[in-house]
mmCIF file of N, CA and C in Angstrom:
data_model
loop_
_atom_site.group_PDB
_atom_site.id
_atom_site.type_symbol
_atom_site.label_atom_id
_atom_site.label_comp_id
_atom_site.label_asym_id
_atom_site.label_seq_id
_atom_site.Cartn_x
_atom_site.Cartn_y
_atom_site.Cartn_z
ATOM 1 N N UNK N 1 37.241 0.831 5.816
ATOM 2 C CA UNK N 1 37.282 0.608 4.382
ATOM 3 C C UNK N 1 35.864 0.536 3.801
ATOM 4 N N UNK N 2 35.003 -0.161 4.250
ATOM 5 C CA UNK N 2 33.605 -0.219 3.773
ATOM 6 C C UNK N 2 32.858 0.785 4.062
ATOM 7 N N UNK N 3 33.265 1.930 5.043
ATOM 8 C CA UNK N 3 32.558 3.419 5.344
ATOM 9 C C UNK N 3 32.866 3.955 3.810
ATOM 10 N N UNK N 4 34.222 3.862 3.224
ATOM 11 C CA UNK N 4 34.602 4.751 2.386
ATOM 12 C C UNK N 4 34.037 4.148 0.725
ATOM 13 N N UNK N 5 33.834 2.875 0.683
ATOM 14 C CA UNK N 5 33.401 2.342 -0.251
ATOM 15 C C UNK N 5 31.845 2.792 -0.358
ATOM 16 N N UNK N 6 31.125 2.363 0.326
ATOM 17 C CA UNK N 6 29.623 3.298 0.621
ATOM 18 C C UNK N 6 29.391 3.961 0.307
ATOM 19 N N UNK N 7 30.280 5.268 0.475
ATOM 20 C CA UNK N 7 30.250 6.690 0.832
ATOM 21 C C UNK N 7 30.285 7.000 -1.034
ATOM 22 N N UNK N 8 31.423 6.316 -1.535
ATOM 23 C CA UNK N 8 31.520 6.417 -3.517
ATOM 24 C C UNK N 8 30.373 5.807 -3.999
ATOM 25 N N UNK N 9 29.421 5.050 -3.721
ATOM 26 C CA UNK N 9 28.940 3.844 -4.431
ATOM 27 C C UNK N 9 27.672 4.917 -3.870
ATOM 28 N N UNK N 10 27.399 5.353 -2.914
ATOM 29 C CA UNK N 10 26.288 6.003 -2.562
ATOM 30 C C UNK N 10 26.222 7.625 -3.588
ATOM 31 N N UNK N 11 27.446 8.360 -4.157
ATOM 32 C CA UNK N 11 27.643 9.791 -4.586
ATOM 33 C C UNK N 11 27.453 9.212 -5.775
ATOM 34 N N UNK N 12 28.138 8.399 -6.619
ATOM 35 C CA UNK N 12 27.898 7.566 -7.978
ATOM 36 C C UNK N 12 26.269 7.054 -8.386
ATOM 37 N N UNK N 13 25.473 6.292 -7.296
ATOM 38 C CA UNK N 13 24.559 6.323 -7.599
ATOM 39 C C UNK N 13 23.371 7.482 -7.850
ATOM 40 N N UNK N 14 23.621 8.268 -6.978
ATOM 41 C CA UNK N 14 23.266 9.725 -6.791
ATOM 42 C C UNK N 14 23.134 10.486 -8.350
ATOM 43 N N UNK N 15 24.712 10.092 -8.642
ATOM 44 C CA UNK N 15 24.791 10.825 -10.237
ATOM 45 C C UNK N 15 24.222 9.596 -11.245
ATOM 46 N N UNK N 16 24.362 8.897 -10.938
ATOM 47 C CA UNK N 16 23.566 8.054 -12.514
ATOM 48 C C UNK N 16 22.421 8.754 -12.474
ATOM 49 N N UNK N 17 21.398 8.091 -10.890
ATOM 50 C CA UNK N 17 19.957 8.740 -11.168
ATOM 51 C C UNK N 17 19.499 10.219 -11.653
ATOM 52 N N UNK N 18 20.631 11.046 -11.278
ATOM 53 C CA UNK N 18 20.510 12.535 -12.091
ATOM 54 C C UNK N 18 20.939 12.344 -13.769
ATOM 55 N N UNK N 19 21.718 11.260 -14.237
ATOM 56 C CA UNK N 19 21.965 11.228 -15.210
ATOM 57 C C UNK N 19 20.764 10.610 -16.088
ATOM 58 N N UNK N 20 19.959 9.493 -15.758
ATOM 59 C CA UNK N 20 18.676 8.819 -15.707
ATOM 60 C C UNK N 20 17.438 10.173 -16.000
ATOM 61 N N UNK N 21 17.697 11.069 -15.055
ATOM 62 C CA UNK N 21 16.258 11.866 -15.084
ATOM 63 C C UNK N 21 16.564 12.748 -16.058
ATOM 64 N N UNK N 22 18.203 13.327 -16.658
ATOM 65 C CA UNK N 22 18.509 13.973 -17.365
ATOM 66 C C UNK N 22 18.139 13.837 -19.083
ATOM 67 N N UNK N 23 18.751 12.308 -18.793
ATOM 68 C CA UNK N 23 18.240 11.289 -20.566
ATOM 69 C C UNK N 23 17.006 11.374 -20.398
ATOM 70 N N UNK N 24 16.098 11.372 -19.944
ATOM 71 C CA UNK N 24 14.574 11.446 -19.976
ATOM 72 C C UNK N 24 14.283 12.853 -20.560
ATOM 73 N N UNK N 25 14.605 13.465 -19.910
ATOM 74 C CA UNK N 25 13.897 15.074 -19.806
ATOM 75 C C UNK N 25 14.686 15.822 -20.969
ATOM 76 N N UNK N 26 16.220 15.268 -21.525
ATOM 77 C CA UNK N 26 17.001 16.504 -22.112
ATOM 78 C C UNK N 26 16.563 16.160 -23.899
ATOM 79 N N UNK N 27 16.601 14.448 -24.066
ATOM 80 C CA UNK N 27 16.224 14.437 -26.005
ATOM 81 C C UNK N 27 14.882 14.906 -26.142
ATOM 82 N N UNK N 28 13.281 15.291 -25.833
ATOM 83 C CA UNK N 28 12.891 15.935 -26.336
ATOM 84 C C UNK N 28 12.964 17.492 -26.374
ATOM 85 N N UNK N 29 13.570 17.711 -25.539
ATOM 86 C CA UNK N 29 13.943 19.325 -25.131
ATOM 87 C C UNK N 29 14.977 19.413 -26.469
ATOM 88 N N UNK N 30 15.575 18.596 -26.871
ATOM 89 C CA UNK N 30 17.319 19.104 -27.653
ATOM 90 C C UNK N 30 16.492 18.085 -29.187
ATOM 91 N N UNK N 31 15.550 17.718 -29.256
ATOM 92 C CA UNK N 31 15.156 17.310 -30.627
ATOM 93 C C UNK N 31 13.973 18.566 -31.021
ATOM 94 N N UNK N 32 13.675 19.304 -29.533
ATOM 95 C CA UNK N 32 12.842 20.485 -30.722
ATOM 96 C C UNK N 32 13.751 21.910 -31.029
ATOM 97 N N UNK N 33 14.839 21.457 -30.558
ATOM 98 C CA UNK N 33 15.967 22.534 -30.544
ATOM 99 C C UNK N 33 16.301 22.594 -31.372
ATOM 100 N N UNK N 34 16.662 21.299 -32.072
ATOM 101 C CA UNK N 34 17.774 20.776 -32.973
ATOM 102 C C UNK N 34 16.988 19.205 -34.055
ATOM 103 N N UNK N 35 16.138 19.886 -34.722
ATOM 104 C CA UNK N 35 15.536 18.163 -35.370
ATOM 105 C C UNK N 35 16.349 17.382 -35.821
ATOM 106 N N UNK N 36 17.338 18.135 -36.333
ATOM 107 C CA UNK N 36 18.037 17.154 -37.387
ATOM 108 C C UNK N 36 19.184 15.919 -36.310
ATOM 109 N N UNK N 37 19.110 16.253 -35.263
ATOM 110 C CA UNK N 37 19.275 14.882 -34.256
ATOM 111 C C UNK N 37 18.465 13.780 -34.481
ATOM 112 N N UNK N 38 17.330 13.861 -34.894
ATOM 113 C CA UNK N 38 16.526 12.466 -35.259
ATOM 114 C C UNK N 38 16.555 11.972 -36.129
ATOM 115 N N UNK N 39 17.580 12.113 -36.876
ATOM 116 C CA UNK N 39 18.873 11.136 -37.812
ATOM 117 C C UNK N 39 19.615 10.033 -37.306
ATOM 118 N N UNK N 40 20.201 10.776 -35.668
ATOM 119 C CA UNK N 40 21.213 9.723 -35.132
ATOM 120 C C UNK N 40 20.295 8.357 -34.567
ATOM 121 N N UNK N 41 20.938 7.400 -34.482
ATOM 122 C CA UNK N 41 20.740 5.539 -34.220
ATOM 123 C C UNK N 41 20.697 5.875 -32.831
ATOM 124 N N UNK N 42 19.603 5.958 -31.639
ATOM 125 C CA UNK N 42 19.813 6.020 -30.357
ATOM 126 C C UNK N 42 18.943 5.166 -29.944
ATOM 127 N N UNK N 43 19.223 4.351 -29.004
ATOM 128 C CA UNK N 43 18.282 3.282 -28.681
ATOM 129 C C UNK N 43 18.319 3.491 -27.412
ATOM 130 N N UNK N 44 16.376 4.451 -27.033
ATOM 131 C CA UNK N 44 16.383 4.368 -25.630
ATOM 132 C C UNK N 44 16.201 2.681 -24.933
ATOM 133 N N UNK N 45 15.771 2.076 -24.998
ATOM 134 C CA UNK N 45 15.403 0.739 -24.435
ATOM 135 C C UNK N 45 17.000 0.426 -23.998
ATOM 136 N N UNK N 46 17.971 0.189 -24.799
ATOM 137 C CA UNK N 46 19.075 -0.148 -24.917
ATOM 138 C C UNK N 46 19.314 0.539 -23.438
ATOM 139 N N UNK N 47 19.522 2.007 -23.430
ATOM 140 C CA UNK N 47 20.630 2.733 -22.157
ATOM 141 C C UNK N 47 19.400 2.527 -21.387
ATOM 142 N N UNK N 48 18.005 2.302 -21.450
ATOM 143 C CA UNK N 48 17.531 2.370 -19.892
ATOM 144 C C UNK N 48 17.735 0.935 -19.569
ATOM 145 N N UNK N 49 18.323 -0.207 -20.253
ATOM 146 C CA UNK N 49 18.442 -1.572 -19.583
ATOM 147 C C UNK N 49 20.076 -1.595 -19.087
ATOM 148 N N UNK N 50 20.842 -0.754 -20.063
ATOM 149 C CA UNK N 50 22.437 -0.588 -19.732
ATOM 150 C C UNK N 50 22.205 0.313 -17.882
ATOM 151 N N UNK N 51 21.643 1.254 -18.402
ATOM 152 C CA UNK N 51 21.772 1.913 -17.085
ATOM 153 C C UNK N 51 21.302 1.025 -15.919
ATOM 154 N N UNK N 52 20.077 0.719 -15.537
ATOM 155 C CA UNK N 52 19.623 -0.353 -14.836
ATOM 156 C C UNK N 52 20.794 -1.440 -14.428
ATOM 157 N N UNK N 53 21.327 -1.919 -15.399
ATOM 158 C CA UNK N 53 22.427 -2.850 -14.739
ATOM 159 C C UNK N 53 23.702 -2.648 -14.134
ATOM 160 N N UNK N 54 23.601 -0.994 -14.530
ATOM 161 C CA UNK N 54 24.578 -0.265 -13.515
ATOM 162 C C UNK N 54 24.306 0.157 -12.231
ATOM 163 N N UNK N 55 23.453 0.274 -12.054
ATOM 164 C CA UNK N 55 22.402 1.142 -11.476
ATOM 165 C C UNK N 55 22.387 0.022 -10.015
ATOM 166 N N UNK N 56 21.620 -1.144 -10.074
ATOM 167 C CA UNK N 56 21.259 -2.188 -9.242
ATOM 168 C C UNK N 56 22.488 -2.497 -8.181
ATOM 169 N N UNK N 57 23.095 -3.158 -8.685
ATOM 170 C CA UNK N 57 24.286 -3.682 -7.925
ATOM 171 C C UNK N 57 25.130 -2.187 -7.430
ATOM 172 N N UNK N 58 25.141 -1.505 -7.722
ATOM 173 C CA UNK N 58 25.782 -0.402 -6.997
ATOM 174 C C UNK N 58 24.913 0.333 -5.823
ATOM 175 N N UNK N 59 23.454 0.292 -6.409
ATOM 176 C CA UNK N 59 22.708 0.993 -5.176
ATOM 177 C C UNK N 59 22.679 -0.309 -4.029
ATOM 178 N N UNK N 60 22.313 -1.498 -4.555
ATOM 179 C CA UNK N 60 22.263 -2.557 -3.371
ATOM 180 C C UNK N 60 23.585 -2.494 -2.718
ATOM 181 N N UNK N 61 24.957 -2.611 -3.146
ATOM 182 C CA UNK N 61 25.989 -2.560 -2.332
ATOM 183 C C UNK N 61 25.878 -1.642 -1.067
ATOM 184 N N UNK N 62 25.843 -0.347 -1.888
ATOM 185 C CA UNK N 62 25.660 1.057 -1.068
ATOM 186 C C UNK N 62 24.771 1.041 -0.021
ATOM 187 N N UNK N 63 23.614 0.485 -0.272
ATOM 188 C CA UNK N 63 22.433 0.739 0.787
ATOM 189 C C UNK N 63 22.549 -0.777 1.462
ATOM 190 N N UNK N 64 23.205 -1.218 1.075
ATOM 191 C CA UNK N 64 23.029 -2.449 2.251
ATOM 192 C C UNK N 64 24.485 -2.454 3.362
ATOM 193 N N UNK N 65 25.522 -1.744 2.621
ATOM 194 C CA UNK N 65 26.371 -1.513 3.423
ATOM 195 C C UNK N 65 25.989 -0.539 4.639
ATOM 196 N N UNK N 66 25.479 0.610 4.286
ATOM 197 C CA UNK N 66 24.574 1.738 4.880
ATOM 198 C C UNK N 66 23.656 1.634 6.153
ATOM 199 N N UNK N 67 22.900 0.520 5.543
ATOM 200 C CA UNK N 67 22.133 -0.253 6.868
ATOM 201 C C UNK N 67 22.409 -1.052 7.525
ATOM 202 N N UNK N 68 24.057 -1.685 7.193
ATOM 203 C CA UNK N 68 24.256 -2.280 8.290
ATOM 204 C C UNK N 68 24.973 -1.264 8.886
ATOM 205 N N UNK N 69 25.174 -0.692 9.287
ATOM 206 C CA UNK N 69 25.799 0.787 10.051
ATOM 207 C C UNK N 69 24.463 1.069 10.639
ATOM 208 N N UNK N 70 23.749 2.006 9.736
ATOM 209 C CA UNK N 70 22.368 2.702 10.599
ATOM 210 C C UNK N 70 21.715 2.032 11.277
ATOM 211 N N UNK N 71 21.174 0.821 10.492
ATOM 212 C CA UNK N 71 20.051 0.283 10.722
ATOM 213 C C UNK N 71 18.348 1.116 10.113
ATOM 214 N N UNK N 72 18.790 1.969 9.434
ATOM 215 C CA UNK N 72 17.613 2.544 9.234
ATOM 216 C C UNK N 72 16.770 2.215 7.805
ATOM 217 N N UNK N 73 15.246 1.453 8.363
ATOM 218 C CA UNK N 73 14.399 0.305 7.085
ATOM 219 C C UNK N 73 14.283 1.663 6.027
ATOM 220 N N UNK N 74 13.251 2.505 6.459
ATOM 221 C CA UNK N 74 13.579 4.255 5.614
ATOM 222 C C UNK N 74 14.333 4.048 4.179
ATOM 223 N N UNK N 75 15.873 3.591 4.087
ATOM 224 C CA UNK N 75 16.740 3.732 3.526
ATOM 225 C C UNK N 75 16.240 2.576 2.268
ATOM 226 N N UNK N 76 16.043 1.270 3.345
ATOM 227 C CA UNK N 76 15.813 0.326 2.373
ATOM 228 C C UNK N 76 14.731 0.021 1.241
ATOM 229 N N UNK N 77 13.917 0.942 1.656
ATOM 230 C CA UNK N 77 12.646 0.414 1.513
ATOM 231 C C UNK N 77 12.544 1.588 0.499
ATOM 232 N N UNK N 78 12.707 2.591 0.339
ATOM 233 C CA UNK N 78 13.018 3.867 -0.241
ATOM 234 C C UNK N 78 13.967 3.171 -2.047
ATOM 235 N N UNK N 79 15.279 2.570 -1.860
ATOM 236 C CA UNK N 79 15.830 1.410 -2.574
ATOM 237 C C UNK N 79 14.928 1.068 -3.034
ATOM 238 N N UNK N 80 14.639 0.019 -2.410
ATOM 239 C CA UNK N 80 14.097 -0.938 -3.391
ATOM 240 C C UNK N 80 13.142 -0.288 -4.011
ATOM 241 N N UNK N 81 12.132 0.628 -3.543
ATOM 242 C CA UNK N 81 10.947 1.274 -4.465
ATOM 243 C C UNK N 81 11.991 1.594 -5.358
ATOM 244 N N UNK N 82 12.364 2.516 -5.567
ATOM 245 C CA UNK N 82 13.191 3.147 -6.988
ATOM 246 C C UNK N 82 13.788 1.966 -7.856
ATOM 247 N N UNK N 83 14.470 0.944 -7.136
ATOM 248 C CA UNK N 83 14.957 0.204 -7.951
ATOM 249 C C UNK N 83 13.682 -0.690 -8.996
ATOM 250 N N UNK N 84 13.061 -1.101 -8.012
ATOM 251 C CA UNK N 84 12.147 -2.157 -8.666
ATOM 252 C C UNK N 84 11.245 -1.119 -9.839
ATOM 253 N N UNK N 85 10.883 0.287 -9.557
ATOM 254 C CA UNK N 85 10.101 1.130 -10.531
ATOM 255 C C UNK N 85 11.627 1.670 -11.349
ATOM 256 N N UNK N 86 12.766 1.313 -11.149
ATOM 257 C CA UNK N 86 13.486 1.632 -12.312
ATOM 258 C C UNK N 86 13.735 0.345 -13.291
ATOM 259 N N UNK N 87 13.678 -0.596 -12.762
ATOM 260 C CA UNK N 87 14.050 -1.842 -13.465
ATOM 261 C C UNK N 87 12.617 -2.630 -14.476
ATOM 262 N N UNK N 88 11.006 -2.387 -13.473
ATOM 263 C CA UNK N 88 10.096 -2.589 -14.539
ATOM 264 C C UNK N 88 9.724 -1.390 -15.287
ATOM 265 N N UNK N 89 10.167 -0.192 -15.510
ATOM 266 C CA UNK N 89 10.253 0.911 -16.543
ATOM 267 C C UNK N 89 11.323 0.511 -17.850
ATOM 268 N N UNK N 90 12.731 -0.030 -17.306
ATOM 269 C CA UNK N 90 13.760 -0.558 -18.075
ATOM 270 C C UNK N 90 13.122 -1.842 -19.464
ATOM 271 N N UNK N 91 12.415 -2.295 -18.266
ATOM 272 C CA UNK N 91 12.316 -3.828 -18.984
ATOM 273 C C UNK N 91 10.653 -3.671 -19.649
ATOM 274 N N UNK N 92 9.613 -3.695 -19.210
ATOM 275 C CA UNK N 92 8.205 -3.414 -19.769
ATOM 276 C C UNK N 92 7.722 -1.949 -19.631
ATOM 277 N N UNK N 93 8.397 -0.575 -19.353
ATOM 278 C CA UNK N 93 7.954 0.461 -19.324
ATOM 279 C C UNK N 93 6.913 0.791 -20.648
ATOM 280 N N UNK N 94 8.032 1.099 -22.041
ATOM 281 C CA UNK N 94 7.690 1.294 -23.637
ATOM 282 C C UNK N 94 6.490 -0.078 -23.593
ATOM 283 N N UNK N 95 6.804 -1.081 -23.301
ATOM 284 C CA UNK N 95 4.964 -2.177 -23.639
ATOM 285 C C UNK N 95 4.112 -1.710 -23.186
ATOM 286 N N UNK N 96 3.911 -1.712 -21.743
ATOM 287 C CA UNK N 96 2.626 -1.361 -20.949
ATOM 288 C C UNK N 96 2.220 0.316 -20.407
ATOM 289 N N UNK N 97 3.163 0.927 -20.340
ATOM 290 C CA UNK N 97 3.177 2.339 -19.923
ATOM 291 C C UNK N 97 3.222 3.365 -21.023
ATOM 292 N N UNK N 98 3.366 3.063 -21.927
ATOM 293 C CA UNK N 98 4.127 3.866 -23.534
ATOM 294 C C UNK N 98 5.195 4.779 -23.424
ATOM 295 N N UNK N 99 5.485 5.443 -24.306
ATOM 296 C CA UNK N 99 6.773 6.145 -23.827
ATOM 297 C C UNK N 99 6.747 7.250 -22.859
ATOM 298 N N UNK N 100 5.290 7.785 -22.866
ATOM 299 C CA UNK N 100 5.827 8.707 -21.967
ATOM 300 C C UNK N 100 5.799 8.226 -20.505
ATOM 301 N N UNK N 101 4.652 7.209 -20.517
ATOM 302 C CA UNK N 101 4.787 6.950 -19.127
ATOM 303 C C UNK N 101 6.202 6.063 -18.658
ATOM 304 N N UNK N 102 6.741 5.303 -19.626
ATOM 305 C CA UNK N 102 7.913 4.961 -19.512
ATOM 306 C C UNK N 102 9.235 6.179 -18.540
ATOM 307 N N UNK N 103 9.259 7.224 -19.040
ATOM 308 C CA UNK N 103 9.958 8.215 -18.844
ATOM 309 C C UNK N 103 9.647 8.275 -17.727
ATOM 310 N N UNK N 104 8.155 8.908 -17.521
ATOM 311 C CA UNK N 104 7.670 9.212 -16.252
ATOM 312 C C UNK N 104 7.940 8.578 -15.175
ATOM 313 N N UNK N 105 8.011 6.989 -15.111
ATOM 314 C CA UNK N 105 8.108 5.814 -13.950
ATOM 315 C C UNK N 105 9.469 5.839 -14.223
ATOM 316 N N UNK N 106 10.578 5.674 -15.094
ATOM 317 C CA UNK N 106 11.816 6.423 -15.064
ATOM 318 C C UNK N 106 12.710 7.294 -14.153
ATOM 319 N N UNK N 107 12.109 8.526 -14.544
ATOM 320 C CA UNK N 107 12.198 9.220 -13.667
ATOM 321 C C UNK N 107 11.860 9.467 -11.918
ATOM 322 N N UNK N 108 10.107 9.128 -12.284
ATOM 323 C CA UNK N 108 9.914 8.393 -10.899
ATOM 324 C C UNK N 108 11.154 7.418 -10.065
ATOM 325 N N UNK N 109 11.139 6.465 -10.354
ATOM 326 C CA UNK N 109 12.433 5.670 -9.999
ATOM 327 C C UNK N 109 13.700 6.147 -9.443
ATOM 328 N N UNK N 110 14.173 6.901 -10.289
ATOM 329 C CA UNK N 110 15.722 7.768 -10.328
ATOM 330 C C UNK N 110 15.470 8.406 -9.112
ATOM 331 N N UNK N 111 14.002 9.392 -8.817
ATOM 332 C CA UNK N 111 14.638 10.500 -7.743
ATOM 333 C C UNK N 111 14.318 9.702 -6.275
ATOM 334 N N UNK N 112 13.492 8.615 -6.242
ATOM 335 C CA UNK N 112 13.466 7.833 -5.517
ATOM 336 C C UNK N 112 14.884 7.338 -4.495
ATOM 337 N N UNK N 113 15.333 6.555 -5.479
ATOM 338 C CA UNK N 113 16.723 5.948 -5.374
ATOM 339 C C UNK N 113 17.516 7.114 -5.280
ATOM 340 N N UNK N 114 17.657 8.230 -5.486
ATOM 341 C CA UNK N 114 19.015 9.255 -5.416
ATOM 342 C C UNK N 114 17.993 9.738 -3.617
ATOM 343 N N UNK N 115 16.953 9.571 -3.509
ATOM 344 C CA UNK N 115 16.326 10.251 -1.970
ATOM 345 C C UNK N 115 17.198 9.045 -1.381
ATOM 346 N N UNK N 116 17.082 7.812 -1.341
ATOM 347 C CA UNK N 116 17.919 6.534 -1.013
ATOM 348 C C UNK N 116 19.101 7.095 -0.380
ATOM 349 N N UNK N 117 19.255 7.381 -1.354
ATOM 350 C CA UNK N 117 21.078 7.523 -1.380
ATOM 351 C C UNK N 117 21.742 8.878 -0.504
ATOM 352 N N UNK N 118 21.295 9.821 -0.585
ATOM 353 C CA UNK N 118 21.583 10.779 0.298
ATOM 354 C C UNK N 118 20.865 10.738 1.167
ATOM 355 N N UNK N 119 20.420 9.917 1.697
ATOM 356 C CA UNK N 119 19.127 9.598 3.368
ATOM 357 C C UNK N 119 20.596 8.502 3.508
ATOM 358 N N UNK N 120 20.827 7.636 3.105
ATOM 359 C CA UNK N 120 21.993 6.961 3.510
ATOM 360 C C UNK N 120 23.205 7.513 3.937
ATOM 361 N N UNK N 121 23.231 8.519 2.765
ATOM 362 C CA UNK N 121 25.160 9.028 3.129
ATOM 363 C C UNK N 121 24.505 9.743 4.276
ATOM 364 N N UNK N 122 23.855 10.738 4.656
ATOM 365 C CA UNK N 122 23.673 11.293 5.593
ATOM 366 C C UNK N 122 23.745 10.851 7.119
ATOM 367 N N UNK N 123 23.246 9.764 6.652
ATOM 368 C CA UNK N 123 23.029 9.103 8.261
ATOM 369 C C UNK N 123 24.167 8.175 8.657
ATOM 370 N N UNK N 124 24.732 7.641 7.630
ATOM 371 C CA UNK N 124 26.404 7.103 7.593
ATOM 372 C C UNK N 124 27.468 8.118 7.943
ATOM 373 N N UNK N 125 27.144 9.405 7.432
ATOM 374 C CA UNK N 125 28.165 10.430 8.154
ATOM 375 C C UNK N 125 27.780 10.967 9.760
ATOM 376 N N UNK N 126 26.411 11.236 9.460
ATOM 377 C CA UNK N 126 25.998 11.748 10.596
ATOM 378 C C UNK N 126 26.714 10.310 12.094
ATOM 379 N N UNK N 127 26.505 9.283 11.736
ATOM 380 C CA UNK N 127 26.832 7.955 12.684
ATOM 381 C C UNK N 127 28.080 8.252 12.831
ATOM 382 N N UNK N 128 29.211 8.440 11.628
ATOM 383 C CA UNK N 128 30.577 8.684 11.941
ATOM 384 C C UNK N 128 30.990 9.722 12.789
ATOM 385 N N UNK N 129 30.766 11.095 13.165
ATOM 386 C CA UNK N 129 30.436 11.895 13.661
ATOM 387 C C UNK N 129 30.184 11.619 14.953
ATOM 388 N N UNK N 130 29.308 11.027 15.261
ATOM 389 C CA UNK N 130 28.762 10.990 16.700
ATOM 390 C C UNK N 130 29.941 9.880 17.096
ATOM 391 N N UNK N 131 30.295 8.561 16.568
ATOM 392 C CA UNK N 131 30.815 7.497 16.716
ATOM 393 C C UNK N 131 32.888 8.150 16.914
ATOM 394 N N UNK N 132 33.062 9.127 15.971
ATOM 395 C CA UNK N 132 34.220 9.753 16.301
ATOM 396 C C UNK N 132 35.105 9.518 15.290
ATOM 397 N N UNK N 133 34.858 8.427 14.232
ATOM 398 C CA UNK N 133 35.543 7.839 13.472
ATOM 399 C C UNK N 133 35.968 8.744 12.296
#
């Protein structure tokens, strides 16, 4: 049961952080496309602290379930970098970094944590595999 829980919580996190690097990279691309979008009420601060709190508790589940199977630090340590550079981008990115570097450590973060995450499923399947399960 906890192989298979992992295995979602690890593909889910995977897609936020593509969804994360996407919100970064796609509103200035689609505001020089389209100006008259910078009408609508969008509050980046808002979805990079919403996302973040999605984000955390699902990658920690995933990767801690993960390593107790593998055992491999790689995985963890990989985590937590992304998390902790996604969570102080969330919270003081726009103060101390400005926006773009905000984005940048953002993004940074995201592909971090999605390397996390498929270095995990991999080696959680690859273990099942050898193990027979």
């Amino acid at each position: 049961m906890n192989h298979a829980i992992q295995s979602v919580l690890d593909k889910f996190a995977i897609a936020i952080s593509a969804l994360c690097a996407i919100h970064c990279v796609a509103p200035p691309v689609l505001l020089a496309l389209l100006p008259s979008l910078s009408a609508l009420p969008l509050s980046d601060h808002l979805y990079h602290q919403v996302m973040v709190w999605i984000v955390l508790p699902t990658s920690s589940i995933a990767v801690l379930l993960g390593c107790k199977r593998h055992k491999d630090t790689k995985v963890l340590l990989l985590a937590v970098t992304g998390l902790i550079a996604l969570a102080a981008s969330a919270l003081y990115g726009h103060d101390y970094l400005g926006e773009v570097g905000e984005k940048v450590a953002t993004i940074f973060g995201a592909v971090i944590v999605a390397l996390a995450h498929i270095r995990n499923f991999k080696l959680c399947r690859k273990q099942e595999c050898c193990n027979g399960n």
